[in-house]
PDB file of C-alpha atoms in Angstrom:
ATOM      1  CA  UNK B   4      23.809  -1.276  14.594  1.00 41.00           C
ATOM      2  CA  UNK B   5      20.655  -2.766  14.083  1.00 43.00           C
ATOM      3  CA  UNK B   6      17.487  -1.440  16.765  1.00 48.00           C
ATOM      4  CA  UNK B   7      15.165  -2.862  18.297  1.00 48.00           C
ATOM      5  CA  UNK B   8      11.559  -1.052  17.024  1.00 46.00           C
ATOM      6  CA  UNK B   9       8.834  -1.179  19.832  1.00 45.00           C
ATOM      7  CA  UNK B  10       6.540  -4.363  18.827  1.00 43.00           C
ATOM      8  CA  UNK B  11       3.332  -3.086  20.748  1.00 44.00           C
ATOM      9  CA  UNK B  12       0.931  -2.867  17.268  1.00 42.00           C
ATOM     10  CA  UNK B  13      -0.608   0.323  19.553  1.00 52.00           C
ATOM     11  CA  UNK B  14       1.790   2.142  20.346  1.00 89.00           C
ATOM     12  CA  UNK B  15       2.288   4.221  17.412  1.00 94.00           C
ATOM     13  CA  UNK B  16       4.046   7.356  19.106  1.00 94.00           C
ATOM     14  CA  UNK B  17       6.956   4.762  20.099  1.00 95.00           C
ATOM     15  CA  UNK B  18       7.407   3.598  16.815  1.00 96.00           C
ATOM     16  CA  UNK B  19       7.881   6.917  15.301  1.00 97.00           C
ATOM     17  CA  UNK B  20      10.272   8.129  18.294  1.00 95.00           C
ATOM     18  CA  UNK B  21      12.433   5.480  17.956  1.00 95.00           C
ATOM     19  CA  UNK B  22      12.993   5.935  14.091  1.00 96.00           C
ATOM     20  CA  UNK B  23      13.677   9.838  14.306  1.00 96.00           C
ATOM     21  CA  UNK B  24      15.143   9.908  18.156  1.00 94.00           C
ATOM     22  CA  UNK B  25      18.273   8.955  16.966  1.00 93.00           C
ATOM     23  CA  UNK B  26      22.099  10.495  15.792  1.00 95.00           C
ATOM     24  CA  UNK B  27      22.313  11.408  11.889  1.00 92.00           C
ATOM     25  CA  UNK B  28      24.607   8.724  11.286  1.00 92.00           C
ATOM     26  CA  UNK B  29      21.850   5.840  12.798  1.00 94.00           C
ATOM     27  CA  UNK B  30      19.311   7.197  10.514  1.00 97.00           C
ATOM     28  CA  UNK B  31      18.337   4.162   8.346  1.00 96.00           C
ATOM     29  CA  UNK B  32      15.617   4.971   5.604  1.00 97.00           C
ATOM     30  CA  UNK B  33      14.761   0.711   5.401  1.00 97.00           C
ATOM     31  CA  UNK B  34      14.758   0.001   8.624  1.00 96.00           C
ATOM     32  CA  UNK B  35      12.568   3.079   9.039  1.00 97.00           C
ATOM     33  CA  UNK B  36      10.033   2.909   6.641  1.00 97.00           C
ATOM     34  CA  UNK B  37       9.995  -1.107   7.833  1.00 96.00           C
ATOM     35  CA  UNK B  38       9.153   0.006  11.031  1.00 96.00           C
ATOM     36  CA  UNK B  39       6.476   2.389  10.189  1.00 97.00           C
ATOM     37  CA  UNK B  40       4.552  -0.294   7.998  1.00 97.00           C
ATOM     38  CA  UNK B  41       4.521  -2.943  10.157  1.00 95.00           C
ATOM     39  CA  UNK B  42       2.738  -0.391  12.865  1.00 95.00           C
ATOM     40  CA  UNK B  43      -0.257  -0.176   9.732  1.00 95.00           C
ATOM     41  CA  UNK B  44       0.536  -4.286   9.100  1.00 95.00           C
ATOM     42  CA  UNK B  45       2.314  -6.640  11.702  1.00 93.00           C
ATOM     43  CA  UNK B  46       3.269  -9.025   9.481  1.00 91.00           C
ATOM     44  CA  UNK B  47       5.731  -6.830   7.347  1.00 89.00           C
ATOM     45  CA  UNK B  48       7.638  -7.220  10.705  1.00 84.00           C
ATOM     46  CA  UNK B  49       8.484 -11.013   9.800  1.00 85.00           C
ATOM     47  CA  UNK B  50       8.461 -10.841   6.119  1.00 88.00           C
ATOM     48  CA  UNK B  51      12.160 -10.913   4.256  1.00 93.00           C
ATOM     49  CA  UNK B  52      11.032 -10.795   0.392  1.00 94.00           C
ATOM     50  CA  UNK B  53      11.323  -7.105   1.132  1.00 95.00           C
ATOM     51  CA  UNK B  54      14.976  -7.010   2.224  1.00 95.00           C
ATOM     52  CA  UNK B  55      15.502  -9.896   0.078  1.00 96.00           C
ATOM     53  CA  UNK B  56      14.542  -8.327  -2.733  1.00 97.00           C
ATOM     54  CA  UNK B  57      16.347  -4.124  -2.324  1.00 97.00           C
ATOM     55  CA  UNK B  58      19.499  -6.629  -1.603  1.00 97.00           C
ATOM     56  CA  UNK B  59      19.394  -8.132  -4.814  1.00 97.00           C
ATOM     57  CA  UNK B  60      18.530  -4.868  -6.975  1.00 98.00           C
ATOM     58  CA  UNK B  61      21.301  -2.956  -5.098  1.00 98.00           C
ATOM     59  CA  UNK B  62      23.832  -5.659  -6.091  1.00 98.00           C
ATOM     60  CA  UNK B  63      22.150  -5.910  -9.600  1.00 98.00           C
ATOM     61  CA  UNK B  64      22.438  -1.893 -10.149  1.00 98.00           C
ATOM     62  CA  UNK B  65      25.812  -1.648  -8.691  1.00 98.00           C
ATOM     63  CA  UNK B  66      26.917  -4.276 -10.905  1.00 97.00           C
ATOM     64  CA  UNK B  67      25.438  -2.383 -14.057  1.00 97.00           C
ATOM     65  CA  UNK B  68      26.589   1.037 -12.902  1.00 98.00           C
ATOM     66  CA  UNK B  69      30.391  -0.739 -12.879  1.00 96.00           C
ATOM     67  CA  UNK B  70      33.381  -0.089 -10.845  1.00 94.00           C
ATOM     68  CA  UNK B  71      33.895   3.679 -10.260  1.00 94.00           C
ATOM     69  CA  UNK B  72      31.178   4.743 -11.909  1.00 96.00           C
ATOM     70  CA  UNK B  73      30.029   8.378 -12.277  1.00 97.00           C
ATOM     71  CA  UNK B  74      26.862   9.408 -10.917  1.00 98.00           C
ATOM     72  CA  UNK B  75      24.881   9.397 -14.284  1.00 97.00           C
ATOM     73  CA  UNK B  76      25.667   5.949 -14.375  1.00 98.00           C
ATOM     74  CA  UNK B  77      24.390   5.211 -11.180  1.00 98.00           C
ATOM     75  CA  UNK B  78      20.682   6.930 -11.568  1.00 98.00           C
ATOM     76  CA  UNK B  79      20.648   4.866 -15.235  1.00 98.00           C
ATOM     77  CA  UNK B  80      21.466   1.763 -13.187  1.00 98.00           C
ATOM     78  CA  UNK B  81      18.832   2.186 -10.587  1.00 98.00           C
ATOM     79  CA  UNK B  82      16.241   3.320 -13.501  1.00 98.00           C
ATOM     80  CA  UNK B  83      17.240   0.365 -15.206  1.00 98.00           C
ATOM     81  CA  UNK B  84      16.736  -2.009 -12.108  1.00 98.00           C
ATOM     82  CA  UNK B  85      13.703  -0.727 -11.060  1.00 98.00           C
ATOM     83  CA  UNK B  86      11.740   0.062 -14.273  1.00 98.00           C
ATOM     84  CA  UNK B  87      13.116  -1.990 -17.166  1.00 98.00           C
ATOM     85  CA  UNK B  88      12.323  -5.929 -17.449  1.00 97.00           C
ATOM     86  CA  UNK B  89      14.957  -8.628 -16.593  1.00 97.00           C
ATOM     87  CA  UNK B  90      16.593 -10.880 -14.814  1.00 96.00           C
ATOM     88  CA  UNK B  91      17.429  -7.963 -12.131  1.00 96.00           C
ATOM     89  CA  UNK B  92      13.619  -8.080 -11.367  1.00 96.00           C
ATOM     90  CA  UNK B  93      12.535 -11.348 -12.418  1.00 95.00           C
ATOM     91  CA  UNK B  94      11.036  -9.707 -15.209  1.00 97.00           C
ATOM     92  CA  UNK B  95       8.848  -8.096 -13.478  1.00 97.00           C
ATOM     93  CA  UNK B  96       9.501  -4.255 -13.577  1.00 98.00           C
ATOM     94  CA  UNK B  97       7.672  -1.815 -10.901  1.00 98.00           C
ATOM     95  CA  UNK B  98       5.085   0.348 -12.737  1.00 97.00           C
ATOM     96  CA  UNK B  99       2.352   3.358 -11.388  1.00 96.00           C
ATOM     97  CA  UNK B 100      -0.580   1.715  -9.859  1.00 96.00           C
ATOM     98  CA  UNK B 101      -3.023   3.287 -11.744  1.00 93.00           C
ATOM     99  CA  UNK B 102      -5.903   1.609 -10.101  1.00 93.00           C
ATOM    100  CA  UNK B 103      -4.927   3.450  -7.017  1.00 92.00           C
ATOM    101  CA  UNK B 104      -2.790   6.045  -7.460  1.00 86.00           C
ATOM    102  CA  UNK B 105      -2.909   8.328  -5.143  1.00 85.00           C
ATOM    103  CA  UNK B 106      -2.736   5.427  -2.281  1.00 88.00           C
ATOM    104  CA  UNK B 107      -5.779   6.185  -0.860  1.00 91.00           C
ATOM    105  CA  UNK B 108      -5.880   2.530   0.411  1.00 95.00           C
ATOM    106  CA  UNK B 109      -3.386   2.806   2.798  1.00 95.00           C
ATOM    107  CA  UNK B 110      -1.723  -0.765   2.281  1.00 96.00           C
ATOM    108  CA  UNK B 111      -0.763  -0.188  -1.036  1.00 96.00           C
ATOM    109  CA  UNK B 112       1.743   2.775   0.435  1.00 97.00           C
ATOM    110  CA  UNK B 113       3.533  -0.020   2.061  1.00 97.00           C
ATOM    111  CA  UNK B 114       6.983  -1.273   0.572  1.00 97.00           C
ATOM    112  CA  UNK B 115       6.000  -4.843   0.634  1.00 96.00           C
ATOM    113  CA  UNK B 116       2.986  -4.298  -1.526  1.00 96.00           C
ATOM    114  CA  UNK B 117       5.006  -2.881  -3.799  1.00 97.00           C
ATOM    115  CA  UNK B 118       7.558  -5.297  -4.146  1.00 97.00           C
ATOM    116  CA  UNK B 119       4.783  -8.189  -4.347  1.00 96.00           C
ATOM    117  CA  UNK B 120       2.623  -6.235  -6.441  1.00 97.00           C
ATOM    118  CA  UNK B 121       4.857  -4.312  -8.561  1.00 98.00           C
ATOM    119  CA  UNK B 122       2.448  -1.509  -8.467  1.00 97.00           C
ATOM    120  CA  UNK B 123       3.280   1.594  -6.782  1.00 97.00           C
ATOM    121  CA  UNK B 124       2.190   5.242  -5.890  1.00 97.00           C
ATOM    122  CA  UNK B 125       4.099   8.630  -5.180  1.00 95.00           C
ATOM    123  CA  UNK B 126       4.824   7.478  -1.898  1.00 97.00           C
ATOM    124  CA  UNK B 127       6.207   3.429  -2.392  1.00 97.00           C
ATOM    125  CA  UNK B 128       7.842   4.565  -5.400  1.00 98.00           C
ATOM    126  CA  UNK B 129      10.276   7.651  -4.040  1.00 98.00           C
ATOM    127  CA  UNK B 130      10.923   5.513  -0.739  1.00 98.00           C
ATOM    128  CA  UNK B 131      12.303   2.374  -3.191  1.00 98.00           C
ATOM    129  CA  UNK B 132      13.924   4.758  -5.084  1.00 98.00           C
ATOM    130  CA  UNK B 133      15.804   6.220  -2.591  1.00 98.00           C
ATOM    131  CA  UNK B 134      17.074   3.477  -0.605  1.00 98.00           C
ATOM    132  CA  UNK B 135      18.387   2.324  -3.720  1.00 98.00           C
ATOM    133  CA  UNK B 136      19.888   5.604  -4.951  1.00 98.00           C
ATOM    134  CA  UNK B 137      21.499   6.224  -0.933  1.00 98.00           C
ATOM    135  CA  UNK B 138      23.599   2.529  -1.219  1.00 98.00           C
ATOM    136  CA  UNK B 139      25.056   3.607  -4.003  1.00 98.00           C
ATOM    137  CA  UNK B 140      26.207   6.597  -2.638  1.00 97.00           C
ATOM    138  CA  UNK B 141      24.354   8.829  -4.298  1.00 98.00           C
ATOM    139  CA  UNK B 142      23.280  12.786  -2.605  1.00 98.00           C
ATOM    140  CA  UNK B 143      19.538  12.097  -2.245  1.00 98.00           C
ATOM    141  CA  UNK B 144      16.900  12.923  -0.543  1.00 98.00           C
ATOM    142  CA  UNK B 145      12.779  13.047  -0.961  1.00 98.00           C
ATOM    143  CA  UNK B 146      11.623  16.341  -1.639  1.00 98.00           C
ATOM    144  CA  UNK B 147       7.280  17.269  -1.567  1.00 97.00           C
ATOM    145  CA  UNK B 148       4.652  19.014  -3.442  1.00 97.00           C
ATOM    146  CA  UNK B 149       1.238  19.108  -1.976  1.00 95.00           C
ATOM    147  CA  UNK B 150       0.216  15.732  -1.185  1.00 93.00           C
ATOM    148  CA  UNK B 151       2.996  14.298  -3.530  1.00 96.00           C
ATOM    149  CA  UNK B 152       6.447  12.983  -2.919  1.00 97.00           C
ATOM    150  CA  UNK B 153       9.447  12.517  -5.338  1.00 98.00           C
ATOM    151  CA  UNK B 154      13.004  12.370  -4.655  1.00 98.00           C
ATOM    152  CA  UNK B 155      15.808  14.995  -5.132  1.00 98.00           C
ATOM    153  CA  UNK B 156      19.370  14.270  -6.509  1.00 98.00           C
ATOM    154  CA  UNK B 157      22.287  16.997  -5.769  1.00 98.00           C
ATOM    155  CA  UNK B 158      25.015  16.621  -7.802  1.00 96.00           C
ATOM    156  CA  UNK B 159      29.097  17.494  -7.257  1.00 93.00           C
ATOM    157  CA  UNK B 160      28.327  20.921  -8.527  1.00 95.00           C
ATOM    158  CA  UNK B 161      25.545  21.836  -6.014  1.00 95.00           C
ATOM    159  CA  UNK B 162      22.601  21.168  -8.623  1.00 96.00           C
ATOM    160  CA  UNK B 163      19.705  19.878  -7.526  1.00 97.00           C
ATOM    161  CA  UNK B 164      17.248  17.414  -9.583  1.00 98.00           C
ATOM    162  CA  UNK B 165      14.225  16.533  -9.477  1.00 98.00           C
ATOM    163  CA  UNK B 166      13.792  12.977 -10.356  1.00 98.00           C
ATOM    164  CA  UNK B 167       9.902  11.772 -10.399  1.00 98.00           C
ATOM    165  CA  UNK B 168       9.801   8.208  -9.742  1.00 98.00           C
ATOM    166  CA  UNK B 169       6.073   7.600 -10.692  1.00 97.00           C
ATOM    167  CA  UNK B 170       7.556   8.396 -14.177  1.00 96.00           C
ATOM    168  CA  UNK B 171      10.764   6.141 -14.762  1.00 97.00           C
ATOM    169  CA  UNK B 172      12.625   8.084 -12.717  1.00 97.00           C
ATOM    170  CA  UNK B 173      13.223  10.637 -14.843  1.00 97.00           C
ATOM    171  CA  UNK B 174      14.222  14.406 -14.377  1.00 97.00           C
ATOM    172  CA  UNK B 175      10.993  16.948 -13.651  1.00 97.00           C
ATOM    173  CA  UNK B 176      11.345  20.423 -13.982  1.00 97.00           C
ATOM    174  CA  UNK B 177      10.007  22.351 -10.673  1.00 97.00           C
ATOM    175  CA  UNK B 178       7.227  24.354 -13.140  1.00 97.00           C
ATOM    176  CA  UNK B 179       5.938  20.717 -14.016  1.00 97.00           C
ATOM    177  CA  UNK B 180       5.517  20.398 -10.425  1.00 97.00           C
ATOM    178  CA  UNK B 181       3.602  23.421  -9.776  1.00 97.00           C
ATOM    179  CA  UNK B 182       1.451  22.900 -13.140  1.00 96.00           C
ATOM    180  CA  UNK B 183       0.638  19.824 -11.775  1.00 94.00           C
ATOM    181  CA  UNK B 184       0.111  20.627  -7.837  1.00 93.00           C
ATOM    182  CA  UNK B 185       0.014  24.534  -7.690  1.00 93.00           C
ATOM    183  CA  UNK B 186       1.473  26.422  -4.452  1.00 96.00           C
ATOM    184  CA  UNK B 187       2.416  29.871  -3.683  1.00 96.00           C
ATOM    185  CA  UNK B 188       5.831  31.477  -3.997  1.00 97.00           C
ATOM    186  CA  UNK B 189       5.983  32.263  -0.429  1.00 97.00           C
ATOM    187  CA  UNK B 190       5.679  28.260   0.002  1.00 96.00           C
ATOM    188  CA  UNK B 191       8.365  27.604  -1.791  1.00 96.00           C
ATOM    189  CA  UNK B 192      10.179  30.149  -0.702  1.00 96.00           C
ATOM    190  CA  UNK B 193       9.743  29.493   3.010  1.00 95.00           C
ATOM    191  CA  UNK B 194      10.733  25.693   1.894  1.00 95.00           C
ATOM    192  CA  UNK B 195       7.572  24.042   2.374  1.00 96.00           C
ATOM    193  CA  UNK B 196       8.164  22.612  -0.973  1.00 97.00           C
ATOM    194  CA  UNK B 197      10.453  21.546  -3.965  1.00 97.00           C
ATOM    195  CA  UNK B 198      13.628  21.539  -0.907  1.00 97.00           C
ATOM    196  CA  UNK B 199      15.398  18.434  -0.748  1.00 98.00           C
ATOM    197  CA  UNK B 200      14.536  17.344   2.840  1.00 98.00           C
ATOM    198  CA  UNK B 201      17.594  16.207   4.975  1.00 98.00           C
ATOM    199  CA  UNK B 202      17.960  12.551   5.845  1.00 98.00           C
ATOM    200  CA  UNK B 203      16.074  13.130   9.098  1.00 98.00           C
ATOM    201  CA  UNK B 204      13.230  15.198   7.303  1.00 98.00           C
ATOM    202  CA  UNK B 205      12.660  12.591   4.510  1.00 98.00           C
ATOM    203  CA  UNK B 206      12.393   9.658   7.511  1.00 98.00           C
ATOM    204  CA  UNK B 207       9.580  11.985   9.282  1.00 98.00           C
ATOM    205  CA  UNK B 208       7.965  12.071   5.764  1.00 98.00           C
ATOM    206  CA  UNK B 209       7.752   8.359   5.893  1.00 98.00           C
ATOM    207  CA  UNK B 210       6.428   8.386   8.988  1.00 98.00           C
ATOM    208  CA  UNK B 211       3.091  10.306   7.666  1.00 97.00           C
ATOM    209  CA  UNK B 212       1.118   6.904   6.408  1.00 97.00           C
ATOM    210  CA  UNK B 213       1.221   5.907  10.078  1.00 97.00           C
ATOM    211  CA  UNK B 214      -0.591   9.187  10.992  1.00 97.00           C
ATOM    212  CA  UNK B 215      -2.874   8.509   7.671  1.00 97.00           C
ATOM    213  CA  UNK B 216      -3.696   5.463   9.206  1.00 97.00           C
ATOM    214  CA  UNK B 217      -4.530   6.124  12.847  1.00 97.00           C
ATOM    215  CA  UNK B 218      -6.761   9.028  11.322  1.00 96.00           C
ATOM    216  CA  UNK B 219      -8.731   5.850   9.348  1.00 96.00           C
ATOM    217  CA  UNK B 220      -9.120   4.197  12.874  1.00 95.00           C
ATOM    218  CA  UNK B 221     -10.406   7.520  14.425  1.00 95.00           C
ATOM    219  CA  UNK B 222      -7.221   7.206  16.611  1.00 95.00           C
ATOM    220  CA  UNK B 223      -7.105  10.911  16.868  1.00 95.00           C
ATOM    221  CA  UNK B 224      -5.238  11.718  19.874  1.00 94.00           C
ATOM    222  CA  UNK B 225      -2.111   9.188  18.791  1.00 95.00           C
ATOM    223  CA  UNK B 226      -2.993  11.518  15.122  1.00 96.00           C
ATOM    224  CA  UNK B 227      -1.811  14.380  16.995  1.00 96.00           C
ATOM    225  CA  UNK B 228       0.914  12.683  18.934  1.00 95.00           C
ATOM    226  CA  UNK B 229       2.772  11.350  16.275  1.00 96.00           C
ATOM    227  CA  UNK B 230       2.361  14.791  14.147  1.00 97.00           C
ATOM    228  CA  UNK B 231       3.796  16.242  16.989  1.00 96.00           C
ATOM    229  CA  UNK B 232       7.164  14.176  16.615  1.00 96.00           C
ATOM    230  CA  UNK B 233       7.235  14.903  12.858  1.00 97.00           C
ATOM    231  CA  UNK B 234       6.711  18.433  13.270  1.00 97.00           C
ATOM    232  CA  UNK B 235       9.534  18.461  16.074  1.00 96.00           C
ATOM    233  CA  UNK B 236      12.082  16.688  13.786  1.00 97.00           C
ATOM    234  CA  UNK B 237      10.483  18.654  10.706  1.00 97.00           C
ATOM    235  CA  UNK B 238       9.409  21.823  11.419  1.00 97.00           C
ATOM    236  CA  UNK B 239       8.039  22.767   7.453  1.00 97.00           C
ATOM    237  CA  UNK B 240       6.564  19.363   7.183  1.00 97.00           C
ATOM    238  CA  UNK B 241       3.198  20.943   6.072  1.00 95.00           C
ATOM    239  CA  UNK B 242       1.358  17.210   5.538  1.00 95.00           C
ATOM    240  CA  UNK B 243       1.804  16.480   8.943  1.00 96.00           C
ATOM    241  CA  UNK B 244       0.259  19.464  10.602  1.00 95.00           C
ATOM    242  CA  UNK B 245      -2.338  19.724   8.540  1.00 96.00           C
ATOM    243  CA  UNK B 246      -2.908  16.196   9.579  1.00 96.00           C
ATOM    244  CA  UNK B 247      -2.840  16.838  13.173  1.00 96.00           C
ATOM    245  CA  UNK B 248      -5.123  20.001  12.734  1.00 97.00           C
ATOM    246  CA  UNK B 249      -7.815  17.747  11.192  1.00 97.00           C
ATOM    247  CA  UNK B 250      -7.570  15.400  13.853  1.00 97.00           C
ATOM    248  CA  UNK B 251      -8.294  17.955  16.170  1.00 96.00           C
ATOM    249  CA  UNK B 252     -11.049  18.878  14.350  1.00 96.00           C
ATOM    250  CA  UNK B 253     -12.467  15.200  14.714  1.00 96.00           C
ATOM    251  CA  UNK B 254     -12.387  15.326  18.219  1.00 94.00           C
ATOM    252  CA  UNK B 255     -13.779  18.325  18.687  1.00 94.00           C
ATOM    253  CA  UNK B 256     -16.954  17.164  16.133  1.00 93.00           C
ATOM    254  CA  UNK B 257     -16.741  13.878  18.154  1.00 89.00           C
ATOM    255  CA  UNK B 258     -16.752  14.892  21.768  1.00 88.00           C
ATOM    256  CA  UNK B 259     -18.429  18.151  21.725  1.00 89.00           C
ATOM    257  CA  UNK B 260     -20.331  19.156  18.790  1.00 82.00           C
ATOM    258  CA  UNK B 261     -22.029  15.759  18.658  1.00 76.00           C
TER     259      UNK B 261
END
């Protein structure tokens, strides 16, 4: 059933209750990640092209992928879909925004820049990704390195792959990962990275750009608030209390040291 997301453009804490406060089975990464940009940008709140347009490329992949069709089939669909030029995408395939790619504008992290734009970032990119890969009944999830998100694929034999989506898509080997973004063995080991995060876990990583955002504003006691939340549904979630330890480090610069 469809929910009603708090419309208050303050009242960021709400917002990011309402996505995660919910049973497994309500868990909806659109409607989520929906709700969380139109916190950053009201409008997203009345704008369809977004739906509009995950409708169409689900329909388009599942037609390509056929009836009954494997996995494989499925990932080359939603590959094909996403990255490839045609009449799925009205010939305009979604790339790496390499004029920002890192997001550190915080709009261009939001799904409907990416579907106007075409031009994504390691956080737009997994999220489009996924929805697509979940309607088609795939076993996905995101999964993090340190300040980077991709999304994992588990397969009917228990294997897990990595499949980075600022890259077509394509299968990544964990030591690319830590080449790339080093961290310790104990992190991985204590599953602060390269896990595949449950459905619940990969919604509270959606929900970070809204604490990126407040932290912009100087917001810094809704910062910790909505870290808080993440942390309760995602206890390894490593972004977000690192987040709300800098936040208090604002306010302590900002109400005492100054």
């Amino acid at each position: 059933a469809t929910r009603a997301f708090p419309q208050s453009p303050s009242d960021a804490l709400a917002v990011v209750r309402t996505a995660l406060n919910v049973p497994d089975a309500n868990l909806d990464y659109l409607q989520a990640k929906l709700a969380f940009d139109a916190f950053i940008r009201p409008s997203v709140a009345n704008d369809a092209e977004v739906p509009r347009t995950l409708d169409r490329l689900t329909a388009a992949a599942r037609e390509l992928a056929g009836t009954n069709a494997v996995d494989t089939r499925k990932l080359a669909a939603i590959r094909t879909v996403i990255y490839q030029r045609g009449v799925w995408n009205d010939d305009r395939p979604f790339a790496y925004d390499m004029r920002d790619p890192l997001g550190h504008d915080i709009n261009n992290k939001l799904l409907a820049t990416y579907v106007r734009t075409r031009l994504g970032n390691c956080v737009s990119m997994p999220i489009l990704f996924l929805i697509l890969a979940d309607r088609l009944g795939l076993n996905v999830g995101l999964a993090t390195a340190p300040h980077h998100v991709f999304v994992r694929y588990t397969g009917a034999d228990g294997r897990a792959v990595n499949l980075e989506t600022t890259s077509g898509g394509h299968p990544a080997r964990d030591v690319w990962y830590r080449e790339n973004t080093p961290m310790t063995d104990l992190a991985i080991s204590n599953g602060l990275y390269l896990r595949t995060l449950s459905r619940r876990e990969s919604i509270a990583t959606m929900a970070h750009t809204i604490g990126e955002f407040l932290m912009e504003a100087g917001r810094y006691a809704e910062v910790i608030d909505v870290a808080e939340v993440i942390n309760l549904h995602a206890p390894r979630d490593v972004e977000s209390i690192v987040l709300g330890g800098a936040a208090y480090g604002q306010m302590f610069s900002r109400e005492f040291e100054d």
